[in-house]
Amino acid sequence: MAIYKVTVATGDMVEAGTNNSISITLVGSYGESRQTTVSFLFLPGKEKRLSVHCGQDLGPIVLIRLHKWRLFLEDAWFCKDVRVTAPNGTLYRFPCYQWLEGVTTVEVREGSGKKLVDDKLQILKEHRRQELAARQDAYRWKDFAQGWPRCLNVDSIFELDSNIQFSRIRANNFTGFLIFQGASHFLSGFLLRRTSWNSLDEMRTIFSRTQGRDIGGCLMCCPLPFL
């Protein structure tokens, strides 16, 4: 009997946790473990520890499979990383840093950097091939217009995988900042102004000193929008 100690870490973002079921499979060079349930509840910034019992030594752990399924409602989960300690004390690290959504299985390779020629096992070669195919499918390009740079072949960012989209937390913070700035400019009279600026000193009466310096730099580069 070989016992592997596993630690599963959830990201520390507000929405990173989940109440969906998460299980794990260890894949080694000699074989793989059975699918073992980790937990039905993950909290942001917390870790779950468990033991995976195997009938034999799996050899060096080359990748893990994270399985997610829901009982009732969908609740996305952001996995930070997974650490596996073998019976002989060897520690294997699996950096994940991605969202798992819906009923899905995600394979994560051991964190040591390797080139294509270093993949001796067929399972690692197949994992690399599938990962490349997924990237090619996600980043499809199209011509926006003749003579323009190429762009992603999607009609909306919501068509992209959540791991490709801009961070939810940063997007919320960015939106909140825009609302705050818009309200500040409205109250200060900036948004209702119908005439051109007469001088930078006049602009400084609206904006803070730091903002005035930033906008002054913009005026030097792009004067047309302000004049």
Short mmCIF file of C-alpha atoms in Angstrom, two decimals:
data_model
loop_
_atom_site.label_atom_id
_atom_site.label_comp_id
_atom_site.label_asym_id
_atom_site.label_seq_id
_atom_site.Cartn_x
_atom_site.Cartn_y
_atom_site.Cartn_z
CA MET A 1 0.00 0.00 0.00
CA ALA A 2 1.37 3.43 -1.03
CA ILE A 3 -0.06 6.54 0.61
CA TYR A 4 0.28 9.96 -1.04
CA LYS A 5 -0.32 13.17 0.89
CA VAL A 6 -2.15 15.75 -1.24
CA THR A 7 -2.76 19.46 -0.60
CA VAL A 8 -5.20 21.35 -2.82
CA ALA A 9 -5.13 25.17 -2.61
CA THR A 10 -7.90 27.55 -3.68
CA GLY A 11 -7.14 31.06 -4.95
CA ASP A 12 -7.66 33.97 -2.57
CA MET A 13 -10.09 35.95 -4.77
CA VAL A 14 -13.56 36.59 -3.37
CA GLU A 15 -15.35 34.24 -5.80
CA ALA A 16 -12.61 31.59 -6.00
CA GLY A 17 -14.32 29.05 -3.73
CA THR A 18 -16.99 26.56 -4.71
CA ASN A 19 -19.58 24.24 -3.21
CA ASN A 20 -19.31 21.81 -6.12
CA SER A 21 -17.60 18.45 -5.73
CA ILE A 22 -13.89 18.23 -6.55
CA SER A 23 -11.96 14.98 -6.86
CA ILE A 24 -8.44 14.12 -7.96
CA THR A 25 -6.56 11.38 -9.80
CA LEU A 26 -2.78 11.00 -9.53
CA VAL A 27 -0.97 9.83 -12.65
CA GLY A 28 2.53 8.40 -12.30
CA SER A 29 5.01 6.79 -14.66
CA TYR A 30 4.00 3.33 -13.34
CA GLY A 31 0.24 3.79 -13.16
CA GLU A 32 -2.50 5.97 -11.75
CA SER A 33 -4.63 6.17 -8.62
CA ARG A 34 -8.37 5.82 -8.35
CA GLN A 35 -10.43 9.00 -8.44
CA THR A 36 -10.54 10.34 -4.88
CA THR A 37 -12.93 12.99 -3.59
CA VAL A 38 -11.20 16.04 -2.13
CA SER A 39 -14.19 17.97 -0.78
CA PHE A 40 -17.64 19.41 -1.49
CA LEU A 41 -16.77 22.88 -0.16
CA PHE A 42 -13.79 25.10 -0.93
CA LEU A 43 -13.27 28.53 0.63
CA PRO A 44 -11.16 31.30 -0.94
CA GLY A 45 -7.53 31.23 0.16
CA LYS A 46 -7.89 27.91 2.01
CA GLU A 47 -6.25 24.52 1.52
CA LYS A 48 -7.67 21.01 1.65
CA ARG A 49 -5.50 18.08 2.70
CA LEU A 50 -6.18 14.43 2.03
CA SER A 51 -4.50 11.06 1.64
CA VAL A 52 -4.69 9.04 -1.57
CA HIS A 53 -4.25 5.30 -1.03
CA CYS A 54 -2.86 3.24 -3.90
CA GLY A 55 -2.28 -0.48 -4.20
CA GLN A 56 1.24 0.09 -5.53
CA ASP A 57 3.86 2.76 -5.96
CA LEU A 58 2.91 5.01 -8.89
CA GLY A 59 6.48 6.09 -9.58
CA PRO A 60 7.26 9.76 -10.32
CA ILE A 61 3.97 11.71 -10.44
CA VAL A 62 3.86 13.34 -13.88
CA LEU A 63 0.40 14.90 -13.88
CA ILE A 64 -2.86 15.11 -11.98
CA ARG A 65 -6.49 15.20 -13.05
CA LEU A 66 -8.92 17.50 -11.29
CA HIS A 67 -12.56 16.48 -11.71
CA LYS A 68 -15.38 18.91 -11.02
CA TRP A 69 -19.09 18.14 -11.02
CA ARG A 70 -22.11 19.85 -9.54
CA LEU A 71 -25.00 18.56 -7.47
CA PHE A 72 -27.46 21.37 -8.15
CA LEU A 73 -26.15 24.83 -9.11
CA GLU A 74 -23.00 25.63 -11.05
CA ASP A 75 -20.30 27.28 -8.95
CA ALA A 76 -16.98 27.94 -10.68
CA TRP A 77 -13.77 27.15 -8.77
CA PHE A 78 -10.33 28.75 -9.09
CA CYS A 79 -7.58 26.26 -8.25
CA LYS A 80 -4.28 27.81 -7.21
CA ASP A 81 -2.07 24.72 -7.06
CA VAL A 82 -1.78 21.13 -5.90
CA ARG A 83 1.11 19.59 -3.97
CA VAL A 84 1.69 15.84 -3.75
CA THR A 85 4.11 14.18 -1.34
CA ALA A 86 5.09 10.65 -2.32
CA PRO A 87 5.69 7.85 0.26
CA ASN A 88 9.46 8.37 -0.11
CA GLY A 89 9.09 12.07 0.79
CA THR A 90 9.48 13.50 -2.72
CA LEU A 91 7.37 16.64 -3.20
CA TYR A 92 5.68 17.25 -6.56
CA ARG A 93 4.16 20.64 -7.34
CA PHE A 94 1.36 21.22 -9.84
CA PRO A 95 0.69 24.95 -10.50
CA CYS A 96 -2.86 25.30 -11.82
CA TYR A 97 -4.01 28.95 -11.54
CA GLN A 98 -7.15 28.53 -13.62
CA TRP A 99 -10.94 28.42 -13.36
CA LEU A 100 -12.82 25.15 -13.54
CA GLU A 101 -16.39 25.59 -14.76
CA GLY A 102 -19.23 23.16 -15.31
CA VAL A 103 -18.72 19.41 -15.27
CA THR A 104 -15.13 19.10 -16.38
CA THR A 105 -11.79 17.34 -15.98
CA VAL A 106 -8.56 19.33 -16.16
CA GLU A 107 -5.11 17.77 -16.46
CA VAL A 108 -2.20 19.63 -14.87
CA ARG A 109 1.43 18.71 -15.48
CA GLU A 110 4.12 18.63 -12.81
CA GLY A 111 5.67 22.08 -12.49
CA SER A 112 9.22 21.32 -13.70
CA GLY A 113 9.85 22.99 -17.05
CA LYS A 114 10.40 20.49 -19.86
CA LYS A 115 10.90 20.62 -23.61
CA LEU A 116 9.12 18.45 -26.14
CA VAL A 117 12.08 16.06 -26.35
CA ASP A 118 11.89 15.54 -22.57
CA ASP A 119 8.44 13.94 -22.82
CA LYS A 120 9.27 10.24 -22.80
CA LEU A 121 5.87 8.97 -21.67
CA GLN A 122 3.07 8.74 -24.21
CA ILE A 123 0.61 10.28 -21.77
CA LEU A 124 2.75 13.43 -21.56
CA LYS A 125 3.07 13.63 -25.34
CA GLU A 126 -0.72 13.32 -25.68
CA HIS A 127 -1.25 15.97 -22.99
CA ARG A 128 1.03 18.39 -24.84
CA ARG A 129 -0.79 17.70 -28.13
CA GLN A 130 -4.21 18.32 -26.56
CA GLU A 131 -3.01 21.51 -24.88
CA LEU A 132 -1.67 22.84 -28.18
CA ALA A 133 -4.94 21.99 -29.96
CA ALA A 134 -6.92 23.79 -27.23
CA ARG A 135 -4.74 26.90 -27.58
CA GLN A 136 -5.15 26.90 -31.36
CA ASP A 137 -8.92 26.62 -30.98
CA ALA A 138 -9.05 29.42 -28.40
CA TYR A 139 -6.86 31.88 -30.32
CA ARG A 140 -8.37 31.94 -33.80
CA TRP A 141 -7.62 35.04 -35.86
CA LYS A 142 -9.60 36.97 -38.43
CA ASP A 143 -9.22 40.15 -40.48
CA PHE A 144 -11.18 43.02 -38.97
CA ALA A 145 -10.77 45.12 -42.09
CA GLN A 146 -8.44 45.40 -45.06
CA GLY A 147 -5.11 46.79 -43.91
CA TRP A 148 -5.97 46.55 -40.20
CA PRO A 149 -4.16 44.28 -37.71
CA ARG A 150 -5.66 40.83 -37.22
CA CYS A 151 -7.96 40.27 -34.24
CA LEU A 152 -9.52 37.36 -32.35
CA ASN A 153 -12.25 35.55 -34.24
CA VAL A 154 -15.00 36.16 -31.66
CA ASP A 155 -17.95 38.54 -31.56
CA SER A 156 -17.76 39.10 -27.81
CA ILE A 157 -15.24 38.53 -25.01
CA PHE A 158 -17.88 36.37 -23.33
CA GLU A 159 -17.30 33.76 -26.03
CA LEU A 160 -13.77 33.27 -24.68
CA ASP A 161 -12.86 30.80 -21.98
CA SER A 162 -12.98 32.40 -18.53
CA ASN A 163 -9.25 31.80 -18.12
CA ILE A 164 -8.59 33.96 -21.20
CA GLN A 165 -10.95 36.76 -20.25
CA PHE A 166 -9.78 39.70 -18.17
CA SER A 167 -9.73 38.90 -14.43
CA ARG A 168 -13.22 39.19 -12.92
CA ILE A 169 -11.88 40.95 -9.86
CA ARG A 170 -9.86 43.44 -11.90
CA ALA A 171 -12.77 44.00 -14.25
CA ASN A 172 -15.06 44.81 -11.30
CA ASN A 173 -12.45 47.12 -9.79
CA PHE A 174 -11.95 48.82 -13.15
CA THR A 175 -15.69 49.33 -13.58
CA GLY A 176 -16.00 50.74 -10.08
CA PHE A 177 -13.12 53.13 -10.72
CA LEU A 178 -14.77 54.35 -13.94
CA ILE A 179 -18.05 55.00 -12.12
CA PHE A 180 -16.25 56.90 -9.37
CA GLN A 181 -14.26 59.00 -11.85
CA GLY A 182 -17.36 59.68 -13.94
CA ALA A 183 -19.27 60.90 -10.88
CA SER A 184 -16.32 63.05 -9.80
CA HIS A 185 -16.02 64.66 -13.23
CA PHE A 186 -19.75 65.24 -13.42
CA LEU A 187 -19.88 66.94 -10.03
CA SER A 188 -16.86 69.08 -10.87
CA GLY A 189 -18.43 70.29 -14.10
CA PHE A 190 -16.05 68.49 -16.45
CA LEU A 191 -18.67 66.40 -18.29
CA LEU A 192 -20.99 69.38 -18.86
CA ARG A 193 -18.29 71.65 -20.29
CA ARG A 194 -19.10 72.86 -23.82
CA THR A 195 -16.05 75.08 -24.49
CA SER A 196 -12.34 74.42 -24.99
CA TRP A 197 -9.77 74.67 -22.21
CA ASN A 198 -8.03 78.03 -22.07
CA SER A 199 -4.93 76.82 -20.25
CA LEU A 200 -3.49 73.96 -18.22
CA ASP A 201 -3.97 76.05 -15.08
CA GLU A 202 -7.70 76.04 -15.75
CA MET A 203 -7.64 72.26 -16.05
CA ARG A 204 -5.87 71.97 -12.69
CA THR A 205 -8.89 73.52 -11.03
CA ILE A 206 -10.83 70.43 -12.07
CA PHE A 207 -8.25 67.67 -11.70
CA SER A 208 -5.86 66.90 -8.89
CA ARG A 209 -2.20 67.86 -9.17
CA THR A 210 -1.18 64.36 -10.22
CA GLN A 211 -4.00 64.06 -12.73
CA GLY A 212 -3.09 67.49 -14.09
CA ARG A 213 0.46 66.33 -14.80
CA ASP A 214 -0.81 63.19 -16.49
CA ILE A 215 -3.30 65.09 -18.65
CA GLY A 216 -0.69 67.70 -19.45
CA GLY A 217 1.45 64.92 -20.86
CA CYS A 218 -1.53 63.72 -22.90
CA LEU A 219 -2.05 67.24 -24.27
CA MET A 220 1.52 67.39 -25.45
CA CYS A 221 1.06 64.12 -27.33
CA CYS A 222 -2.61 64.34 -28.36
CA PRO A 223 -3.84 67.94 -28.24
CA LEU A 224 -6.74 67.57 -30.65
CA PRO A 225 -9.30 65.93 -28.31
CA PHE A 226 -8.96 68.80 -25.82
CA LEU A 227 -8.66 71.83 -28.05
#
